[in-house]
Coordinates of C-alpha atoms in Angstrom, one line a residue:
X1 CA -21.7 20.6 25.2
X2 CA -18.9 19.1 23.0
X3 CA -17.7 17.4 25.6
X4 CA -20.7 15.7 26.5
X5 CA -21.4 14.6 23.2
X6 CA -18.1 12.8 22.9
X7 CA -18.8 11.3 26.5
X8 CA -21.7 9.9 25.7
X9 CA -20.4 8.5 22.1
X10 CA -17.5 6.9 24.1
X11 CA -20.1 5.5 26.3
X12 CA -22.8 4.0 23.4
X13 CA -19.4 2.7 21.9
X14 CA -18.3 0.9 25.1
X15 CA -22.1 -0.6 25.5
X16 CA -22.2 -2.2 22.0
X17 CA -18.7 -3.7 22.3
X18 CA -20.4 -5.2 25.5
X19 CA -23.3 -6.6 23.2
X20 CA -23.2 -10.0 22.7
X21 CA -23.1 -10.5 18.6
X22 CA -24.9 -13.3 16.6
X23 CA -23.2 -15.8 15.0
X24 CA -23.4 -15.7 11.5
X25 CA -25.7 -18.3 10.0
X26 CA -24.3 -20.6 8.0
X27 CA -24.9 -24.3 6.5
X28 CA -21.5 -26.4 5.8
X29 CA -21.5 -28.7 2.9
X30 CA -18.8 -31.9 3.1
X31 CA -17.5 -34.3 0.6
X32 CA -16.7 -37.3 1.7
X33 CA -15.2 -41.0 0.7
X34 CA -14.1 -44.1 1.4
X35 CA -11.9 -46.3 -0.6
X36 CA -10.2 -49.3 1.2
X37 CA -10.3 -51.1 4.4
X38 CA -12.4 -53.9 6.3
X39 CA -15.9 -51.9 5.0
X40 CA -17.5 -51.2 1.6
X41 CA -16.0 -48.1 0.1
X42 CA -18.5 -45.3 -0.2
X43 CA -19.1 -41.5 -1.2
X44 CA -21.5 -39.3 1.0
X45 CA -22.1 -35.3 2.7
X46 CA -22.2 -34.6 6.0
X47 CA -24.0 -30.7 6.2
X48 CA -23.5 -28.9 9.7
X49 CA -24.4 -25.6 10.5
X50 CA -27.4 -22.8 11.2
X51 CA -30.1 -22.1 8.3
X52 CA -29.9 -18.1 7.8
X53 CA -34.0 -17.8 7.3
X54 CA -35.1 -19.5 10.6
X55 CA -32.3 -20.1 12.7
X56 CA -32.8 -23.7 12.4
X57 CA -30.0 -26.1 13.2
X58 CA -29.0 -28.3 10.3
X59 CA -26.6 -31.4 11.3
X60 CA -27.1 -34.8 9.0
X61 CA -25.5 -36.9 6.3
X62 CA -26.4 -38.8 3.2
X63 CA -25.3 -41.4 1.1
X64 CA -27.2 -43.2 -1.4
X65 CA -26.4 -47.5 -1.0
X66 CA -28.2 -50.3 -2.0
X67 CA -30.3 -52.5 0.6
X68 CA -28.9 -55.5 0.1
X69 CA -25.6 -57.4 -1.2
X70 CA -26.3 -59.7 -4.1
X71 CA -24.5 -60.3 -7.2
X72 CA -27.7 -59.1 -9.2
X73 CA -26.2 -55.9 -8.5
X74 CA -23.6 -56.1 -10.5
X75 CA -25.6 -56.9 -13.6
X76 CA -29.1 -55.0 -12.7
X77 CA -31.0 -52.1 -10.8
X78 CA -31.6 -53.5 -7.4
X79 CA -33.4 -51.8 -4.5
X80 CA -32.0 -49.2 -2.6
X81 CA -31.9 -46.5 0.1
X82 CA -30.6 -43.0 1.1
X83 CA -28.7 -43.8 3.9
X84 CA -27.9 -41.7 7.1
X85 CA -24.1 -42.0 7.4
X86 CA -23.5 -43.5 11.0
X87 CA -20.5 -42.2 13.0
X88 CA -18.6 -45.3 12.7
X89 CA -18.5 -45.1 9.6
X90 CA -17.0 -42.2 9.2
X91 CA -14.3 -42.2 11.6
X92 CA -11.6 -43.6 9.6
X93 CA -13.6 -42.4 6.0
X94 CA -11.9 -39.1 4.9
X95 CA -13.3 -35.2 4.0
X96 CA -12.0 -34.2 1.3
X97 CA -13.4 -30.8 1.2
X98 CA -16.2 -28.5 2.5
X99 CA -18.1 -25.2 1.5
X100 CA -21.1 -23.5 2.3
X101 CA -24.3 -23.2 0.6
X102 CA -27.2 -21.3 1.1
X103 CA -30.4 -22.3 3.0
X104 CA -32.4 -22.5 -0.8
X105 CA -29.0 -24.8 -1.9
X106 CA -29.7 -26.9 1.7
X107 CA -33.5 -27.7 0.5
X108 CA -32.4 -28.8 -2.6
X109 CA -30.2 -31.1 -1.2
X110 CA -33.2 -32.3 1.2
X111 CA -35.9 -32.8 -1.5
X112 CA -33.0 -34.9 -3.6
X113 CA -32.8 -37.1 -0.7
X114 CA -36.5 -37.5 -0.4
X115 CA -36.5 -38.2 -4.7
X116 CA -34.0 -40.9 -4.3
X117 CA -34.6 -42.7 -0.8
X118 CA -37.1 -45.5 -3.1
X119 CA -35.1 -45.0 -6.1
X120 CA -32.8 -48.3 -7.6
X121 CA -28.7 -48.7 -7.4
X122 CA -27.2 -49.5 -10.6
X123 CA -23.6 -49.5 -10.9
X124 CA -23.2 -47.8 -13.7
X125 CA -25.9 -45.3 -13.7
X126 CA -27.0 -44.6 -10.7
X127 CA -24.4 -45.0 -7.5
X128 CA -23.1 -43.7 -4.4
X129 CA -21.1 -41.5 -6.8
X130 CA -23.8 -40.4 -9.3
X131 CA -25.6 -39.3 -6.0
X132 CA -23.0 -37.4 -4.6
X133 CA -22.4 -35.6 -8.2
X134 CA -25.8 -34.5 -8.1
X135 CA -25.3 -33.2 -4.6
X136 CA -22.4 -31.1 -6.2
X137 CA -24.9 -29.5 -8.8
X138 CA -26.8 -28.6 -6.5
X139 CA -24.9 -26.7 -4.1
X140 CA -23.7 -24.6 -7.0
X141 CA -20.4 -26.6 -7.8
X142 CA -18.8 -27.4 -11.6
X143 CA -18.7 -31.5 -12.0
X144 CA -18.0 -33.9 -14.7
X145 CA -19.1 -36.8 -14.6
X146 CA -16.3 -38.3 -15.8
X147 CA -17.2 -42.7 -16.5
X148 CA -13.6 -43.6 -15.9
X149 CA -14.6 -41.9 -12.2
X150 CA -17.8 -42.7 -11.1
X151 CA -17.6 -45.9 -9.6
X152 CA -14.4 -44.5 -8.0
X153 CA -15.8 -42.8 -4.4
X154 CA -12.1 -41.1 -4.0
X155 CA -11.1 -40.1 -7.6
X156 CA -14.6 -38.7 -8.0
X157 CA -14.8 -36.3 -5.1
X158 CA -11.3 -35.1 -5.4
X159 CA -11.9 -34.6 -9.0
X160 CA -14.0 -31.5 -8.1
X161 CA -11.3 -29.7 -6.0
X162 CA -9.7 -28.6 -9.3
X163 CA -13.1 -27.9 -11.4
X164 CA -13.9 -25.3 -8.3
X165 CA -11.0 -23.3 -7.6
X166 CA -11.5 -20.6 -4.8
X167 CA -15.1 -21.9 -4.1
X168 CA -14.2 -25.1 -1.9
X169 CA -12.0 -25.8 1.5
X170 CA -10.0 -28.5 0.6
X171 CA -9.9 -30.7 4.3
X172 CA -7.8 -34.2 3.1
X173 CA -8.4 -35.6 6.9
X174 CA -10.9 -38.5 8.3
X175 CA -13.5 -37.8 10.5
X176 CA -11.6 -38.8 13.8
X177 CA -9.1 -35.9 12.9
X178 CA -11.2 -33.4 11.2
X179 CA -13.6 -33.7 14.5
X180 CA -10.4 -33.1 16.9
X181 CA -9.2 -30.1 15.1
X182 CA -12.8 -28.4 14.5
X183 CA -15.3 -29.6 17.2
X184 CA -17.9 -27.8 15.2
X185 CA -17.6 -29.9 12.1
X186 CA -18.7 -33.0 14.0
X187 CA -21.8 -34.4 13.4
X188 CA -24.4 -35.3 15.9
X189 CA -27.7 -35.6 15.1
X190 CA -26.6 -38.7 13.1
X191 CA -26.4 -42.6 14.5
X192 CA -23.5 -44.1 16.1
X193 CA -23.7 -47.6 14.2
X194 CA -27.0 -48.3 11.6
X195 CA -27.7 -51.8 12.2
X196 CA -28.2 -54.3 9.0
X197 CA -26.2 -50.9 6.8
X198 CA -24.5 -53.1 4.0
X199 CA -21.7 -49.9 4.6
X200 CA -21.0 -51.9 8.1
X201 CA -21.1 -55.3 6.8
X202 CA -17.6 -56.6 6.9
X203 CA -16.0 -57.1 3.5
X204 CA -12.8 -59.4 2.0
X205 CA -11.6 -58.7 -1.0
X206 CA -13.3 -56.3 -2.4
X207 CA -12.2 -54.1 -5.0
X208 CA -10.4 -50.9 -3.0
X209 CA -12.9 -48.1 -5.5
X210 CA -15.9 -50.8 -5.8
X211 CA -18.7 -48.0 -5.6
X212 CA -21.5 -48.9 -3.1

């Protein structure tokens, strides 16, 4: 009879090993930026992943820009947009570090996108950086907003790193690379090119941490 228990265990054990398991649900948070180059420097989030409560797939990214380029904007609220971060764009742009949030920490995210997508760009109030700061927040991460850093895209977002020890993945590679090395990182769901983005407009002389 003993023996027959312990074939049968033996046997249940080799079935389960045999079961496929799920993969854990999980929504990735990155911080990205942009500082030099032919483009408009930038800071955005990419978020990738599974929502633990429905299964849903998650796979966007957001950055808040103004609509237009004018030189009002360097004086006065102008109109403005959040923007869906095209692939291009992020090729040469760099992550600078990722963590996971939870599916309530995800809507949060969502719903600030939907507050700000009619809301105005100032400079020194309300930027690509003040945007991504509040993203921060609300994923559960310490940030100051530090003036001397928030019309600086790089500065700002790397700034974090040390105000979160232990809770962040610190990456420090642009999209082309980050995508080779984890497949599951890249993002999708998102455009190749946005046509008429002021991000894709072609700029000389620009400042190299010019917030847009």
């Amino acid at each position: 009879m003993a023996r027959l228990a312990k074939t049968i265990g033996l046997a249940l054990a080799l079935l389960l090993t045999l079961v496929p398991v799920a993969a854990e649900a999980k929504v990735r948070l990155f911080f990205w930026s942009r500082d030099s180059g032919k483009y408009f420097p930038h800071a955005f989030v990419t978020l990738k992943g599974t929502l633990d409560a429905t299964g849903a797939p998650v796979d966007t990214s957001y950055g808040f820009t103004l609509n237009s380029v004018s030189p009002i904007a360097l004086f006065a609220a102008v109109p403005a947009h959040v923007d869906i971060t095209s692939k291009q764009y992020m090729r040469p742009s760099t992550a600078q570090f990722e963590l996971e949030i939870s599916d309530a920490q995800y809507q949060a995210i969502v719903d600030q996108a939907a507050d700000w997508n009619d809301a105005r760009w100032s400079l020194n109030k309300r930027n690509c950086v003040h945007f991504v700061a509040e993203v921060a927040r609300r994923a559960g991460l310490t940030v100051v907003e530090d003036r001397k850093l928030m019309k600086k895209p790089r500065s700002f977002t790397l700034s974090l790193i040390p105000l979160n020890p232990g809770r962040v993945t610190v990456i420090g590679l642009t999209g082309e690379q980050l995508w080779a090395k984890d497949p599951s990182a890249e993002n999708h769901n998102v455009p190749e090119k946005t046509k008429g983005s002021v991000l894709e407009n072609e700029i000389r002389g620009l400042p190299a941490e010019d917030a847009r």
